[in-house]
Amino acid sequence: MSGGLLVAGTTSDAGKSVLTAGICRWLRRRGVRVAPFKAQNMSNNSAVVVGPDGRGGELGRAQAMQAAACGLDADLRFNPVLLKPGSDQASQVVLLGEAVDTVTAGNYHEVRSRLATTAYAALTELREEYDVVICEGAGSPAEINLRDGDYVNMGLARAAGLPTIVVGDIDRGGVFASMFGTVALLDAADQALVAGFVVNKFRGDRGLLQPGLDMLRRVTGRPTYGVVPWALDLWLDAEDSLAYGRVLGRPPAPRGTDWLDVAVVRLPRISNATDVEALATEPGVRVRLTVEPAELAAADLVVLPGTKSTVADLAWLRETGLADAVLAHAAAGRPLLGICGGFQMLGRAIHDPVESRAGTVPGLGLLPVEITFEPVKTVRRAEGSAAGDVPVSGYEIHHGRVSTADPGLAPLLRHTDGTGEGARLGNVYGTHWHGTFSSDEFRRRFLTEVAAAAGRTGFKVAPDTSFAAARERTLDLLGDLVEEHLDTDALWRLIESGPPPGLPFVPPGAPPAQSDVRRPAVDRAVQ
């Protein structure tokens, strides 16, 4: 078979990514060869994959997580188009893992046809290699101002003949209106592919919800395939940093007598904020994202995370008073860590003719390094060690590189070839490597050192915390939620047989899309 399904949503952050992962894990348990797919993602949270040519490439972190749910290594074809916003007006285009262009709302239509063709071709290949491909939409399929030229939501479903389910977040309120409205704003051909709904993040008595589900079926002619309950433990590998609450996860009680408080600055263009998720799995470690200078003063460890716009976010740091709070924290001898863009901010100067084109701007001056941005982006996996014998792995995604450094400055990490990486000077640490805290031994060693420097003598790391195991438990939980709360027999019929015939039209509908992405040849290739 060559089955498929599109998981669309009433809004961003409705639960498309986690539901897609859960369906993937459920199918894998059934012995199905399944793969995930998202034609176009817009996110600054990415993962690094080494492609067939040996070069590193980027794809959306959600698709890397979904690949793990399938028991697969991430494949660049799982997310062929990744848009990384660098400002409110422009995004970097990553095509099959490689940064190739920058687009704005004004010129996006000029490159959209090329992106769509690449995405359709990737889906064609995946459907030839796997039994089932579970596709994730983006935003809402009822963004009627964007329907012409769409190749991510109903444009993709139309081209590939995919049955579609629409997931809605009941925790936001208005879920029935948004589900009905989603269908009613689609044209007749798109509506014919929308098979039904899934309610996400429900809390309370299912019986109180049933009259609404019954009425939704009467007015749309479509069933609700399940109601997924609110699950507190679904916070790892967030697609977007805005999905985080102020405190990450549910911090377990400390093994010692002291808690360790970690404050992560929520930069406007924060990227790969998932770096700190591993810290939040440790007992006694409270990790919170903040934009309040006062909260940095009370923290044991302050983290400046990665960013897609280093110079612009550094200016914001100064405008908000957070830069002064960071400097005061470091001057007090308390630990400070910069990761990627955050590391670049800690240096003496940033020379940027590439990303911001701002030329030379002063850094925070906490590390004796200077950073120069280069046109070619470094994208690669990283392996090495810390403190001589502690294994560390991670990945790099950056244009900025250390161009000048004090020769006596100690590196934070070392590559496998012995060359130094990053820097450490007293209580200030910096690295270009993302994902290092997923290495359990390094994370424990770092937190022990941070606790001592912060005066938290009663803090003790847990010797048995495994971040990989925590991630696997999350994927299993997603699979359990699908198996226990969705009509999996009905889902399987959709995947195997396609959209049910005779689905009723819900007025008023929209006029047929006049797409400028021509699909006839693509239709035959994908189907």
XYZ file of C-alpha atoms in Angstrom:
527
model
C 0.000 0.000 0.000
C 0.964 3.660 -0.204
C -1.317 5.176 2.370
C -1.252 8.682 3.721
C -2.998 11.136 5.990
C -2.819 14.895 6.540
C -3.089 16.181 10.107
C -4.302 19.771 9.862
C -5.182 22.138 12.691
C -7.576 24.936 13.449
C -4.620 27.095 14.574
C -0.901 26.997 15.157
C -0.021 25.029 18.304
C -3.328 23.130 18.138
C -1.451 19.844 18.547
C -0.643 18.836 14.957
C 2.985 17.944 15.687
C 2.304 15.783 18.732
C -0.731 14.081 17.167
C 1.319 13.295 14.058
C 4.040 11.804 16.255
C 1.475 9.802 18.216
C -0.080 8.367 15.053
C 3.412 7.514 13.794
C 4.247 5.676 17.032
C 0.901 3.809 16.940
C 1.504 2.686 13.355
C 5.043 1.624 14.125
C 3.702 -0.558 16.946
C 1.457 -2.220 14.358
C 4.504 -3.086 12.274
C 3.770 -0.491 9.592
C 6.686 1.137 7.788
C 5.720 4.745 8.447
C 7.439 8.102 7.907
C 6.507 11.712 8.801
C 6.333 14.639 6.398
C 5.821 18.395 6.591
C 6.086 20.160 3.249
C 7.003 23.533 4.748
C 7.789 24.387 8.333
C 8.351 27.845 9.808
C 10.443 27.524 12.931
C 13.787 28.503 14.419
C 13.922 25.200 16.286
C 15.758 22.856 13.955
C 17.746 19.651 14.064
C 20.863 18.697 12.105
C 20.940 15.696 9.810
C 23.928 14.380 7.901
C 22.768 13.862 4.321
C 23.834 11.185 1.823
C 26.637 13.450 0.602
C 28.091 13.693 4.115
C 27.104 17.332 4.577
C 24.994 18.541 7.448
C 21.531 19.898 6.779
C 18.626 21.298 8.787
C 15.038 20.211 9.204
C 12.319 21.180 11.657
C 12.810 19.729 15.122
C 9.244 18.429 15.148
C 9.995 16.228 12.134
C 13.128 14.882 13.847
C 10.940 14.007 16.838
C 8.335 12.386 14.569
C 11.079 10.384 12.857
C 12.109 9.032 16.263
C 8.470 8.062 16.857
C 8.700 6.015 13.647
C 11.969 4.425 14.764
C 13.833 6.236 11.979
C 16.818 8.501 11.695
C 15.777 11.965 10.558
C 15.743 12.460 6.783
C 15.888 15.877 5.118
C 12.963 14.852 2.916
C 10.736 14.703 5.997
C 10.756 18.532 5.975
C 11.973 19.673 2.540
C 11.247 23.379 3.104
C 12.163 25.112 6.367
C 11.629 28.846 6.808
C 13.647 30.392 9.651
C 12.317 33.854 10.583
C 15.053 36.415 11.110
C 12.660 39.335 11.526
C 8.963 40.098 11.203
C 9.478 40.654 7.474
C 12.063 38.101 6.309
C 12.906 34.414 6.640
C 15.847 32.321 5.580
C 14.847 29.521 3.208
C 16.361 26.112 3.954
C 15.696 23.759 1.044
C 16.406 20.078 1.626
C 18.650 21.070 4.495
C 20.632 23.863 2.802
C 20.167 27.606 3.265
C 19.528 28.884 -0.259
C 17.702 32.210 -0.081
C 15.958 34.840 2.014
C 12.309 35.595 1.369
C 9.882 38.294 2.430
C 6.117 38.442 2.244
C 6.591 40.546 -0.881
C 8.730 38.114 -2.885
C 7.612 34.764 -1.452
C 5.282 34.145 -4.398
C 8.294 34.318 -6.736
C 9.978 31.275 -5.163
C 6.877 29.381 -4.013
C 6.549 27.314 -7.190
C 10.108 26.003 -6.831
C 9.559 25.168 -3.166
C 6.295 23.376 -3.944
C 7.886 21.277 -6.676
C 10.667 20.199 -4.296
C 8.159 19.352 -1.564
C 5.935 17.290 -3.879
C 8.943 15.385 -5.210
C 10.087 14.565 -1.670
C 6.639 13.230 -0.800
C 6.603 11.148 -3.975
C 9.869 9.472 -2.987
C 8.726 8.824 0.585
C 5.445 7.237 -0.539
C 7.428 4.880 -2.776
C 9.668 3.835 0.137
C 7.180 3.578 3.042
C 3.810 1.943 3.584
C 2.330 5.097 5.099
C 3.362 8.758 5.245
C 1.703 10.886 7.932
C 1.773 14.505 6.817
C 1.505 17.520 9.093
C -0.058 20.753 7.916
C 1.048 24.243 8.932
C -1.013 26.812 10.783
C -4.607 26.440 9.597
C -5.891 25.161 6.236
C -8.529 27.906 6.360
C -6.101 30.805 5.944
C -8.120 31.885 2.928
C -5.738 34.728 2.083
C -2.981 32.135 1.553
C -4.941 29.372 -0.218
C -3.756 30.255 -3.725
C -0.393 28.582 -4.138
C -0.712 26.571 -0.914
C 1.327 23.360 -0.957
C 1.369 22.634 2.785
C -2.272 22.171 3.779
C -5.158 21.515 1.395
C -2.969 22.174 -1.628
C -0.865 19.211 -0.552
C -3.932 17.126 0.314
C -5.453 17.892 -3.106
C -2.250 17.060 -4.983
C -1.666 13.790 -3.135
C -5.274 12.711 -2.553
C -4.798 12.738 1.215
C -7.670 12.286 3.650
C -7.467 15.057 6.231
C -8.316 15.298 9.904
C -8.536 18.640 11.691
C -7.277 18.898 15.279
C -8.479 21.663 17.570
C -7.176 22.818 20.964
C -10.157 22.955 23.313
C -8.018 24.587 26.008
C -8.047 27.805 23.935
C -11.847 27.909 23.877
C -14.127 28.073 20.847
C -13.090 24.690 19.513
C -16.463 23.836 17.937
C -16.733 27.180 16.159
C -13.163 26.886 14.867
C -13.706 23.349 13.590
C -16.958 24.232 11.854
C -15.454 27.434 10.471
C -12.390 25.622 9.159
C -14.538 23.357 7.003
C -17.005 26.068 5.984
C -14.255 28.354 4.657
C -12.876 25.700 2.282
C -14.003 25.222 -1.285
C -15.954 22.116 -2.256
C -12.947 20.152 -3.524
C -11.000 20.807 -0.329
C -14.006 19.982 1.871
C -14.294 16.608 0.123
C -10.943 15.623 1.686
C -11.736 16.677 5.277
C -12.919 13.464 6.930
C -13.364 14.585 10.538
C -11.945 16.053 13.701
C -9.851 15.412 16.800
C -10.292 17.427 19.999
C -7.021 18.029 21.836
C -6.092 19.021 25.429
C -9.483 18.173 26.972
C -9.896 18.326 30.750
C -13.041 17.199 32.513
C -16.025 14.939 31.976
C -16.280 13.572 28.433
C -20.031 13.295 28.907
C -20.352 17.073 29.120
C -18.550 17.361 25.790
C -20.663 14.814 23.904
C -23.606 17.095 22.983
C -21.173 19.438 21.252
C -19.566 16.557 19.343
C -23.003 15.327 18.270
C -24.018 18.764 17.004
C -20.692 19.186 15.195
C -21.396 15.971 13.338
C -24.924 17.098 12.453
C -23.825 20.459 11.024
C -20.723 19.179 9.183
C -21.583 15.560 8.407
C -18.211 14.551 9.829
C -17.300 12.533 12.934
C -14.876 13.336 15.710
C -12.273 10.581 15.696
C -11.302 11.109 19.309
C -10.812 13.396 22.283
C -7.238 13.540 23.548
C -6.923 14.523 27.231
C -4.583 17.156 28.587
C -1.190 15.569 29.328
C 1.231 17.443 31.559
C 4.286 15.520 30.390
C 4.149 16.580 26.731
C 6.688 19.406 26.687
C 9.887 17.975 25.208
C 10.929 18.955 21.661
C 8.553 21.901 21.445
C 8.022 23.025 17.855
C 8.025 26.677 18.884
C 9.422 28.332 22.011
C 6.077 30.119 22.415
C 4.580 26.723 23.238
C 6.558 26.724 26.468
C 5.079 27.939 29.715
C 7.188 30.042 32.021
C 8.543 26.914 33.705
C 9.620 23.981 31.560
C 8.054 20.671 32.430
C 7.353 19.544 35.956
C 10.636 19.699 37.882
C 11.088 16.602 40.084
C 11.991 17.186 43.737
C 15.720 17.630 44.427
C 17.882 14.693 45.512
C 19.677 16.997 47.942
C 18.457 19.897 50.069
C 18.812 22.703 47.490
C 16.999 23.564 44.286
C 18.956 25.040 41.370
C 17.215 27.944 39.626
C 17.969 28.432 35.905
C 16.733 31.553 34.074
C 16.733 31.423 30.256
C 16.321 34.764 28.501
C 13.461 34.502 26.001
C 15.025 36.427 23.129
C 12.665 37.770 20.435
C 14.194 35.454 17.793
C 15.127 32.635 20.136
C 16.202 29.465 18.319
C 16.783 25.923 19.456
C 15.443 26.697 22.906
C 15.208 22.926 23.271
C 18.861 23.063 24.420
C 17.675 23.657 27.990
C 14.992 20.964 28.043
C 17.509 18.383 29.229
C 18.301 20.571 32.255
C 14.605 20.567 33.119
C 14.521 16.759 33.322
C 16.976 16.824 36.229
C 15.546 16.529 39.762
C 15.841 19.793 41.651
C 16.488 21.953 38.561
C 13.857 24.614 37.861
C 14.174 26.067 34.353
C 12.128 29.112 33.384
C 12.046 31.413 30.385
C 11.909 35.095 31.249
C 12.093 38.629 29.920
C 12.292 40.211 33.388
C 15.656 41.656 34.515
C 14.719 41.136 38.177
C 14.404 37.389 37.633
C 18.001 37.156 36.464
C 19.202 38.579 39.772
C 17.598 35.710 41.679
C 18.821 32.947 39.340
C 21.691 30.572 40.071
C 22.443 30.125 36.351
C 21.509 32.518 33.535
C 21.409 31.175 29.974
C 21.569 33.317 26.833
C 20.210 30.866 24.230
C 20.564 30.704 20.492
C 18.959 33.273 18.212
C 18.334 33.693 14.495
C 19.218 37.420 14.815
C 22.211 37.885 17.089
C 22.796 41.617 16.556
C 19.109 42.577 16.703
C 18.510 40.493 19.836
C 21.624 41.961 21.479
C 20.199 45.447 20.840
C 16.893 44.305 22.383
C 18.808 42.956 25.388
C 20.259 46.423 25.953
C 16.979 48.256 25.346
C 15.102 46.174 27.913
C 17.700 46.425 30.686
C 18.398 42.703 30.462
C 21.983 43.324 29.320
C 22.685 45.217 32.563
C 21.104 42.384 34.534
C 23.303 39.845 32.737
C 26.416 41.886 33.461
C 25.453 42.278 37.128
C 24.818 38.539 37.422
C 28.271 37.772 36.020
C 29.955 40.449 38.150
C 28.472 38.809 41.243
C 30.367 35.622 40.359
C 27.251 33.666 39.445
C 27.353 31.287 36.456
C 26.415 32.562 32.999
C 26.170 30.408 29.853
C 25.847 31.566 26.250
C 24.822 29.087 23.555
C 25.471 29.867 19.866
C 24.023 33.377 19.376
C 24.128 33.847 23.144
C 27.830 32.925 23.113
C 28.438 35.456 20.337
C 26.821 38.195 22.460
C 29.275 37.520 25.310
C 32.338 38.496 23.223
C 34.071 41.845 22.794
C 32.751 42.538 19.288
C 30.584 41.099 16.534
C 31.511 41.760 12.898
C 28.397 41.069 10.855
C 28.282 41.833 7.122
C 25.948 38.870 6.523
C 22.967 38.410 8.830
C 22.164 41.949 10.016
C 24.673 43.754 7.767
C 25.295 46.043 10.748
C 29.072 45.930 10.461
C 30.910 45.915 13.789
C 28.924 46.181 17.011
C 30.221 45.847 20.583
C 29.396 42.714 22.498
C 28.892 42.392 26.246
C 32.645 42.037 26.746
C 32.497 39.095 29.156
C 34.671 36.790 27.051
C 37.888 37.844 25.216
C 36.698 36.737 21.770
C 35.484 38.432 18.602
C 32.920 36.923 16.237
C 32.832 37.351 12.455
C 29.798 36.317 10.413
C 30.569 34.454 7.192
C 28.269 33.842 4.210
C 28.488 30.039 4.393
C 26.569 28.620 7.325
C 28.194 25.951 9.488
C 25.745 23.037 9.821
C 27.166 19.828 11.242
C 27.025 17.234 13.969
C 29.615 17.650 16.712
C 31.443 15.096 18.854
C 34.052 15.645 21.524
C 34.691 15.897 25.233
C 34.772 18.243 28.196
C 37.098 18.393 31.180
C 39.399 15.945 29.439
C 37.328 12.795 29.746
C 33.600 13.566 29.650
C 32.020 12.633 26.290
C 29.843 15.304 24.689
C 27.855 15.373 21.462
C 25.769 18.090 19.868
C 25.344 20.018 16.651
C 26.218 23.393 15.126
C 24.049 25.823 13.122
C 25.596 29.285 12.745
C 27.095 31.904 10.450
C 29.201 33.509 13.164
C 32.638 32.091 13.905
C 35.326 32.952 16.433
C 37.791 35.094 14.494
C 39.909 36.410 17.381
C 40.446 34.987 20.826
C 42.838 35.529 23.711
C 45.462 32.783 23.227
C 45.303 31.898 26.908
C 41.510 31.458 26.959
C 40.432 27.969 27.993
C 37.957 26.172 25.681
C 34.746 24.817 27.149
C 34.772 21.725 24.929
C 37.124 19.906 22.588
C 36.418 18.306 19.232
C 37.477 14.695 18.761
C 40.580 15.964 16.934
C 41.629 17.870 20.067
C 40.879 21.390 18.841
C 39.139 23.636 21.315
C 35.530 24.826 21.068
C 33.825 27.636 22.927
C 35.304 29.354 25.941
C 35.244 29.487 29.711
C 36.508 32.318 31.882
C 35.737 32.005 35.557
C 31.979 31.833 35.923
C 31.250 32.662 32.248
C 30.834 29.861 29.697
C 30.156 29.939 25.951
C 29.771 27.423 23.133
C 28.505 27.214 19.557
C 27.352 23.640 20.187
C 23.648 23.019 20.627
C 22.301 19.924 22.343
C 25.230 19.273 24.689
C 23.009 18.778 27.738
C 21.489 15.683 26.133
C 24.831 14.055 27.061
C 24.001 12.847 30.550
C 27.486 12.780 32.068
C 28.360 16.247 30.761
C 25.060 17.664 32.017
C 25.668 16.269 35.511
C 29.256 17.551 35.583
C 28.196 21.022 34.415
C 25.337 21.314 36.924
C 27.592 20.196 39.780
C 30.087 22.921 38.875
C 27.330 25.537 38.491
C 25.783 24.640 41.844
C 29.127 25.021 43.609
C 29.760 28.405 41.970
C 26.250 29.573 42.902
C 26.665 28.508 46.522
C 24.020 25.762 46.293
C 26.028 23.321 48.383
C 22.959 21.196 49.101
C 22.247 20.492 45.440
C 23.040 16.991 44.203
C 22.664 15.660 40.670
C 20.754 12.444 40.112
C 23.077 9.687 38.859
C 20.333 7.896 36.940
C 18.629 10.593 34.850
C 18.648 9.670 31.146
C 17.478 12.326 28.728
C 17.184 9.815 25.880
C 14.922 7.659 28.048
C 12.800 10.698 28.954
C 12.332 11.491 25.264
C 11.400 7.889 24.516
C 8.826 7.922 27.332
C 7.273 11.009 25.737
C 6.965 9.252 22.381
C 5.437 6.198 24.041
C 2.960 8.435 25.859
C 1.925 9.946 22.520
C 1.371 6.485 21.089
C -0.649 5.506 24.169
C -2.873 8.590 23.845
C -3.658 7.744 20.224
C -4.393 4.095 20.986
C -6.549 4.841 24.029
C -8.468 7.935 22.911
C -8.806 7.820 19.107
C -10.893 5.518 16.930
C -7.871 3.817 15.451
C -9.952 1.432 13.320
C -11.554 4.436 11.622
C -8.147 6.116 11.244
C -6.763 2.992 9.618
C -9.647 2.933 7.132
C -8.842 6.527 6.209
C -5.168 5.747 5.718
C -5.891 2.611 3.716
C -8.844 3.765 1.612
C -8.659 7.559 1.446
C -11.377 10.154 2.049
C -14.877 8.724 2.555
C -17.098 9.319 -0.485
C -20.089 11.591 -0.249
C -18.909 13.977 2.462
C -21.442 16.845 2.505
C -20.613 20.386 1.466
C -20.765 22.903 4.340
C -21.811 26.376 3.154
C -20.805 29.011 2.413
C -17.519 27.526 1.188
C -14.888 29.458 -0.701
C -14.423 29.999 -4.431
C -12.092 27.403 -5.974
C -8.440 28.316 -5.442
C -6.757 29.802 -8.500
C -3.333 28.475 -7.636
C -0.251 29.814 -9.371
C 1.489 26.525 -8.544
C 0.631 24.281 -11.487
C 0.050 20.740 -10.276
C -1.137 18.395 -13.054
C 2.223 16.689 -13.615
C 2.908 16.732 -9.899
C -0.482 15.094 -9.228
C 0.395 12.107 -11.365
C 3.847 11.797 -9.809
C 2.618 11.925 -6.235
C -0.431 9.727 -6.678
